Amino acid sequence: MQRVTASKGFTLIELVTVIIVLGILAVIAAAKYIDLKRDAEIARVKGIAAALEQSLTFSHTKWQLVAGSGDLNDLADFAGGKLDMNSYGYPLGINKNNPMAQPKNIGKGEQGCVDLWNTLQQEPASVSLSNANSVSDFQAYRHQADVNPDGQTQCTYVLRTLGDPKGRQQADIKIVYDSVAGSATALISD
C-alpha cells in the first residue's frame, strides 16, 4: 500500500502575513532613508557655512594687514587678488569698480552673491541665480539686510537638493551671509 503525502507549501494566510510584514519594513526603511538624506544635507550645509566663515575670517585678517580701514578693491594675495572689501573689512564681491559706487552693496545684483560663493570656496557646490530654472545645489538671493538695514545688502543661499520650492525667507535650509558682521550662518527649520 502506497501512502499519499500532502504537498508542503504556504497557505494563503501565511503569504499575506509575510507580504504585510515586508511592506511595513519597507515603509520604515524608506522613512529612515529620507531622514538620513536630510541629515546628510544639513551636515553638508553646516560644513559649507563653516568653510565660508573661515574664509571670511582669513579675508578680514588680510584686509586688516593690507588696508586696516576703508573700502578696498582687489584684496592682494587673497582669492586671486580680485576680492573687493567693504569698510568693515568683509567681502562685497568682485569687480565692484574703483572707486566703489555702492560700497554697502554686495556685488552687482544677484550675480554678486554667486561670485562671492564661487570666490570664497575652493570647490563650491553649484549655485544659480534665484530667477534661474537651472538645476543646482543652491539658489542665491541678494536682498536688503533683514536686521539693521542701513542700505546694506546680504546674500542668502537656499538649499534646493531636497526639493524645497520656497523663497529665501520661508526656505527650510539656507546660509545667510552678512557683510557687516562678516558671518555666514546656516539656518535650519524643523
PDB file of C-alpha atoms in Angstrom:
ATOM      1  CA  MET A   1       0.000   0.000   0.000  1.00  0.00           C
ATOM      2  CA  GLN A   2       1.266   3.375  -1.037  1.00  0.00           C
ATOM      3  CA  ARG A   3       0.944   6.289   1.239  1.00  0.00           C
ATOM      4  CA  VAL A   4      -0.227   9.599  -0.220  1.00  0.00           C
ATOM      5  CA  THR A   5       1.732  12.541   1.118  1.00  0.00           C
ATOM      6  CA  ALA A   6       0.407  16.033   1.160  1.00  0.00           C
ATOM      7  CA  SER A   7       2.484  18.624  -0.619  1.00  0.00           C
ATOM      8  CA  LYS A   8       4.247  21.079   1.618  1.00  0.00           C
ATOM      9  CA  GLY A   9       3.634  24.754   0.852  1.00  0.00           C
ATOM     10  CA  PHE A  10       2.497  28.026   2.273  1.00  0.00           C
ATOM     11  CA  THR A  11      -1.074  28.797   2.982  1.00  0.00           C
ATOM     12  CA  LEU A  12      -2.663  31.969   1.680  1.00  0.00           C
ATOM     13  CA  ILE A  13      -2.745  33.435   5.186  1.00  0.00           C
ATOM     14  CA  GLU A  14       0.977  32.808   5.663  1.00  0.00           C
ATOM     15  CA  LEU A  15       1.793  34.508   2.342  1.00  0.00           C
ATOM     16  CA  VAL A  16      -0.395  37.527   3.143  1.00  0.00           C
ATOM     17  CA  THR A  17       1.244  37.830   6.568  1.00  0.00           C
ATOM     18  CA  VAL A  18       4.735  37.802   5.056  1.00  0.00           C
ATOM     19  CA  ILE A  19       3.752  40.419   2.451  1.00  0.00           C
ATOM     20  CA  ILE A  20       2.303  42.693   5.153  1.00  0.00           C
ATOM     21  CA  VAL A  21       5.439  42.376   7.301  1.00  0.00           C
ATOM     22  CA  LEU A  22       7.678  43.139   4.288  1.00  0.00           C
ATOM     23  CA  GLY A  23       5.533  46.173   3.434  1.00  0.00           C
ATOM     24  CA  ILE A  24       5.848  47.544   6.962  1.00  0.00           C
ATOM     25  CA  LEU A  25       9.632  47.045   6.889  1.00  0.00           C
ATOM     26  CA  ALA A  26       9.838  48.825   3.500  1.00  0.00           C
ATOM     27  CA  VAL A  27       7.914  51.844   4.808  1.00  0.00           C
ATOM     28  CA  ILE A  28      10.165  52.065   7.886  1.00  0.00           C
ATOM     29  CA  ALA A  29      13.318  51.745   5.751  1.00  0.00           C
ATOM     30  CA  ALA A  30      12.134  54.431   3.292  1.00  0.00           C
ATOM     31  CA  ALA A  31      11.350  56.846   6.134  1.00  0.00           C
ATOM     32  CA  LYS A  32      14.806  56.219   7.645  1.00  0.00           C
ATOM     33  CA  TYR A  33      16.449  56.809   4.249  1.00  0.00           C
ATOM     34  CA  ILE A  34      14.640  60.129   3.804  1.00  0.00           C
ATOM     35  CA  ASP A  35      15.678  61.238   7.303  1.00  0.00           C
ATOM     36  CA  LEU A  36      19.294  60.196   6.637  1.00  0.00           C
ATOM     37  CA  LYS A  37      19.363  62.162   3.368  1.00  0.00           C
ATOM     38  CA  ARG A  38      18.046  65.287   5.109  1.00  0.00           C
ATOM     39  CA  ASP A  39      20.529  64.830   7.967  1.00  0.00           C
ATOM     40  CA  ALA A  40      23.367  64.456   5.456  1.00  0.00           C
ATOM     41  CA  GLU A  41      22.328  67.635   3.612  1.00  0.00           C
ATOM     42  CA  ILE A  42      22.061  69.554   6.893  1.00  0.00           C
ATOM     43  CA  ALA A  43      25.572  68.422   7.831  1.00  0.00           C
ATOM     44  CA  ARG A  44      26.840  69.487   4.396  1.00  0.00           C
ATOM     45  CA  VAL A  45      25.210  72.939   4.721  1.00  0.00           C
ATOM     46  CA  LYS A  46      26.741  73.405   8.176  1.00  0.00           C
ATOM     47  CA  GLY A  47      30.132  72.410   6.769  1.00  0.00           C
ATOM     48  CA  ILE A  48      29.813  74.882   3.884  1.00  0.00           C
ATOM     49  CA  ALA A  49      28.787  77.658   6.295  1.00  0.00           C
ATOM     50  CA  ALA A  50      31.811  76.879   8.489  1.00  0.00           C
ATOM     51  CA  ALA A  51      34.129  76.942   5.459  1.00  0.00           C
ATOM     52  CA  LEU A  52      32.663  80.281   4.348  1.00  0.00           C
ATOM     53  CA  GLU A  53      33.056  81.636   7.886  1.00  0.00           C
ATOM     54  CA  GLN A  54      36.704  80.594   7.893  1.00  0.00           C
ATOM     55  CA  SER A  55      37.286  82.242   4.503  1.00  0.00           C
ATOM     56  CA  LEU A  56      35.639  85.421   5.819  1.00  0.00           C
ATOM     57  CA  THR A  57      37.949  85.402   8.828  1.00  0.00           C
ATOM     58  CA  PHE A  58      41.011  84.924   6.619  1.00  0.00           C
ATOM     59  CA  SER A  59      39.971  87.697   4.222  1.00  0.00           C
ATOM     60  CA  HIS A  60      39.223  90.032   7.154  1.00  0.00           C
ATOM     61  CA  THR A  61      42.648  89.373   8.654  1.00  0.00           C
ATOM     62  CA  LYS A  62      44.291  90.003   5.292  1.00  0.00           C
ATOM     63  CA  TRP A  63      42.277  93.253   4.918  1.00  0.00           C
ATOM     64  CA  GLN A  64      43.471  94.384   8.385  1.00  0.00           C
ATOM     65  CA  LEU A  65      47.088  93.756   7.366  1.00  0.00           C
ATOM     66  CA  VAL A  66      46.825  95.444   3.968  1.00  0.00           C
ATOM     67  CA  ALA A  67      44.356  98.299   4.485  1.00  0.00           C
ATOM     68  CA  GLY A  68      43.338  98.447   8.122  1.00  0.00           C
ATOM     69  CA  SER A  69      40.294 100.581   7.334  1.00  0.00           C
ATOM     70  CA  GLY A  70      38.086 101.731   4.488  1.00  0.00           C
ATOM     71  CA  ASP A  71      36.805 100.112   1.330  1.00  0.00           C
ATOM     72  CA  LEU A  72      39.314  98.179  -0.704  1.00  0.00           C
ATOM     73  CA  ASN A  73      39.253  96.922  -4.277  1.00  0.00           C
ATOM     74  CA  ASP A  74      41.161  93.787  -5.212  1.00  0.00           C
ATOM     75  CA  LEU A  75      42.472  92.435  -1.899  1.00  0.00           C
ATOM     76  CA  ALA A  76      46.051  91.456  -2.704  1.00  0.00           C
ATOM     77  CA  ASP A  77      47.245  87.869  -2.240  1.00  0.00           C
ATOM     78  CA  PHE A  78      43.804  86.511  -1.417  1.00  0.00           C
ATOM     79  CA  ALA A  79      41.322  84.749  -3.738  1.00  0.00           C
ATOM     80  CA  GLY A  80      43.320  85.661  -6.804  1.00  0.00           C
ATOM     81  CA  GLY A  81      43.547  89.330  -5.837  1.00  0.00           C
ATOM     82  CA  LYS A  82      40.067  90.121  -7.132  1.00  0.00           C
ATOM     83  CA  LEU A  83      38.022  90.290  -3.922  1.00  0.00           C
ATOM     84  CA  ASP A  84      36.566  93.708  -3.037  1.00  0.00           C
ATOM     85  CA  MET A  85      36.109  94.554   0.653  1.00  0.00           C
ATOM     86  CA  ASN A  86      33.722  96.907   2.471  1.00  0.00           C
ATOM     87  CA  SER A  87      34.728  99.400   5.156  1.00  0.00           C
ATOM     88  CA  TYR A  88      34.076  96.724   7.818  1.00  0.00           C
ATOM     89  CA  GLY A  89      36.705  94.520   6.191  1.00  0.00           C
ATOM     90  CA  TYR A  90      34.412  91.860   4.749  1.00  0.00           C
ATOM     91  CA  PRO A  91      33.915  90.747   1.144  1.00  0.00           C
ATOM     92  CA  LEU A  92      31.441  92.536  -1.122  1.00  0.00           C
ATOM     93  CA  GLY A  93      32.205  90.679  -4.326  1.00  0.00           C
ATOM     94  CA  ILE A  94      34.456  91.072  -7.308  1.00  0.00           C
ATOM     95  CA  ASN A  95      34.748  93.784  -9.960  1.00  0.00           C
ATOM     96  CA  LYS A  96      32.997  96.481  -7.895  1.00  0.00           C
ATOM     97  CA  ASN A  97      34.934  99.192  -9.782  1.00  0.00           C
ATOM     98  CA  ASN A  98      37.421 101.595  -8.264  1.00  0.00           C
ATOM     99  CA  PRO A  99      36.228 103.713  -6.562  1.00  0.00           C
ATOM    100  CA  MET A 100      33.242 101.658  -5.479  1.00  0.00           C
ATOM    101  CA  ALA A 101      29.947 103.226  -6.477  1.00  0.00           C
ATOM    102  CA  GLN A 102      27.952 101.454  -3.750  1.00  0.00           C
ATOM    103  CA  PRO A 103      30.335 100.284  -1.014  1.00  0.00           C
ATOM    104  CA  LYS A 104      27.472  98.896   1.114  1.00  0.00           C
ATOM    105  CA  ASN A 105      26.004  96.648  -1.574  1.00  0.00           C
ATOM    106  CA  ILE A 106      27.207  93.149  -2.344  1.00  0.00           C
ATOM    107  CA  GLY A 107      28.374  92.715  -5.922  1.00  0.00           C
ATOM    108  CA  LYS A 108      26.417  93.712  -8.969  1.00  0.00           C
ATOM    109  CA  GLY A 109      22.935  92.314  -8.436  1.00  0.00           C
ATOM    110  CA  GLU A 110      22.375  88.675  -7.558  1.00  0.00           C
ATOM    111  CA  GLN A 111      25.383  87.723  -9.672  1.00  0.00           C
ATOM    112  CA  GLY A 112      27.454  89.318  -6.893  1.00  0.00           C
ATOM    113  CA  CYS A 113      26.258  86.638  -4.464  1.00  0.00           C
ATOM    114  CA  VAL A 114      27.138  83.895  -6.960  1.00  0.00           C
ATOM    115  CA  ASP A 115      30.576  85.460  -7.490  1.00  0.00           C
ATOM    116  CA  LEU A 116      31.194  85.610  -3.728  1.00  0.00           C
ATOM    117  CA  TRP A 117      30.121  81.966  -3.298  1.00  0.00           C
ATOM    118  CA  ASN A 118      32.490  80.804  -6.034  1.00  0.00           C
ATOM    119  CA  THR A 119      35.383  83.067  -4.974  1.00  0.00           C
ATOM    120  CA  LEU A 120      35.377  82.304  -1.246  1.00  0.00           C
ATOM    121  CA  GLN A 121      35.353  78.499  -1.636  1.00  0.00           C
ATOM    122  CA  GLN A 122      37.875  76.213  -3.295  1.00  0.00           C
ATOM    123  CA  GLU A 123      35.415  73.608  -4.563  1.00  0.00           C
ATOM    124  CA  PRO A 124      31.987  75.188  -4.155  1.00  0.00           C
ATOM    125  CA  ALA A 125      28.681  73.399  -4.518  1.00  0.00           C
ATOM    126  CA  SER A 126      26.748  74.533  -7.575  1.00  0.00           C
ATOM    127  CA  VAL A 127      24.774  77.760  -7.202  1.00  0.00           C
ATOM    128  CA  SER A 128      22.431  79.602  -9.541  1.00  0.00           C
ATOM    129  CA  LEU A 129      20.572  82.891  -9.555  1.00  0.00           C
ATOM    130  CA  SER A 130      17.189  82.981  -7.818  1.00  0.00           C
ATOM    131  CA  ASN A 131      15.334  83.512 -11.090  1.00  0.00           C
ATOM    132  CA  ALA A 132      17.153  80.709 -12.935  1.00  0.00           C
ATOM    133  CA  ASN A 133      15.417  77.458 -13.781  1.00  0.00           C
ATOM    134  CA  SER A 134      18.670  75.531 -13.746  1.00  0.00           C
ATOM    135  CA  VAL A 135      19.307  72.547 -11.534  1.00  0.00           C
ATOM    136  CA  SER A 136      21.828  73.469  -8.846  1.00  0.00           C
ATOM    137  CA  ASP A 137      22.539  72.650  -5.213  1.00  0.00           C
ATOM    138  CA  PHE A 138      21.773  76.206  -4.053  1.00  0.00           C
ATOM    139  CA  GLN A 139      19.991  79.320  -5.289  1.00  0.00           C
ATOM    140  CA  ALA A 140      21.456  82.735  -4.469  1.00  0.00           C
ATOM    141  CA  TYR A 141      19.345  85.709  -3.397  1.00  0.00           C
ATOM    142  CA  ARG A 142      20.695  89.239  -2.891  1.00  0.00           C
ATOM    143  CA  HIS A 143      18.438  91.333  -0.656  1.00  0.00           C
ATOM    144  CA  GLN A 144      18.297  94.144   1.877  1.00  0.00           C
ATOM    145  CA  ALA A 145      19.627  93.174   5.286  1.00  0.00           C
ATOM    146  CA  ASP A 146      16.898  91.712   7.496  1.00  0.00           C
ATOM    147  CA  VAL A 147      18.419  93.305  10.621  1.00  0.00           C
ATOM    148  CA  ASN A 148      19.711  96.912  10.747  1.00  0.00           C
ATOM    149  CA  PRO A 149      19.037  97.558   7.053  1.00  0.00           C
ATOM    150  CA  ASP A 150      21.061 100.759   6.585  1.00  0.00           C
ATOM    151  CA  GLY A 151      21.285 100.190   2.856  1.00  0.00           C
ATOM    152  CA  GLN A 152      23.404  97.087   3.374  1.00  0.00           C
ATOM    153  CA  THR A 153      22.660  94.020   1.288  1.00  0.00           C
ATOM    154  CA  GLN A 154      23.008  90.345   2.229  1.00  0.00           C
ATOM    155  CA  CYS A 155      23.204  87.064   0.365  1.00  0.00           C
ATOM    156  CA  THR A 156      21.016  84.089   1.145  1.00  0.00           C
ATOM    157  CA  TYR A 157      21.842  80.707  -0.354  1.00  0.00           C
ATOM    158  CA  VAL A 158      18.860  78.327  -0.298  1.00  0.00           C
ATOM    159  CA  LEU A 159      19.468  74.565  -0.481  1.00  0.00           C
ATOM    160  CA  ARG A 160      17.491  73.053  -3.374  1.00  0.00           C
ATOM    161  CA  THR A 161      18.686  69.426  -3.382  1.00  0.00           C
ATOM    162  CA  LEU A 162      15.851  68.274  -1.108  1.00  0.00           C
ATOM    163  CA  GLY A 163      13.196  69.795  -3.374  1.00  0.00           C
ATOM    164  CA  ASP A 164      12.330  72.823  -1.226  1.00  0.00           C
ATOM    165  CA  PRO A 165      10.486  75.227  -3.590  1.00  0.00           C
ATOM    166  CA  LYS A 166      10.105  78.082  -1.077  1.00  0.00           C
ATOM    167  CA  GLY A 167      11.653  81.524  -1.433  1.00  0.00           C
ATOM    168  CA  ARG A 168      14.539  82.778   0.666  1.00  0.00           C
ATOM    169  CA  GLN A 169      12.524  83.847   3.710  1.00  0.00           C
ATOM    170  CA  GLN A 170      10.489  80.643   4.122  1.00  0.00           C
ATOM    171  CA  ALA A 171      13.113  78.135   2.935  1.00  0.00           C
ATOM    172  CA  ASP A 172      13.850  75.261   5.315  1.00  0.00           C
ATOM    173  CA  ILE A 173      17.646  75.116   4.898  1.00  0.00           C
ATOM    174  CA  LYS A 174      19.776  78.104   3.923  1.00  0.00           C
ATOM    175  CA  ILE A 175      23.005  80.006   4.542  1.00  0.00           C
ATOM    176  CA  VAL A 176      22.893  83.763   5.131  1.00  0.00           C
ATOM    177  CA  TYR A 177      25.967  85.931   4.501  1.00  0.00           C
ATOM    178  CA  ASP A 178      26.023  89.247   6.389  1.00  0.00           C
ATOM    179  CA  SER A 179      28.776  91.538   5.090  1.00  0.00           C
ATOM    180  CA  VAL A 180      28.526  93.899   8.102  1.00  0.00           C
ATOM    181  CA  ALA A 181      29.049  91.215  10.747  1.00  0.00           C
ATOM    182  CA  GLY A 182      31.217  89.105   8.468  1.00  0.00           C
ATOM    183  CA  SER A 183      29.196  85.986   9.204  1.00  0.00           C
ATOM    184  CA  ALA A 184      27.919  83.027   7.227  1.00  0.00           C
ATOM    185  CA  THR A 185      25.160  81.394   9.235  1.00  0.00           C
ATOM    186  CA  ALA A 186      23.387  78.113   8.486  1.00  0.00           C
ATOM    187  CA  LEU A 187      19.682  78.417   9.268  1.00  0.00           C
ATOM    188  CA  ILE A 188      17.705  75.161   9.500  1.00  0.00           C
ATOM    189  CA  SER A 189      13.948  74.928  10.080  1.00  0.00           C
ATOM    190  CA  ASP A 190      12.387  71.792  11.523  1.00  0.00           C
TER     191      ASP A 190
END
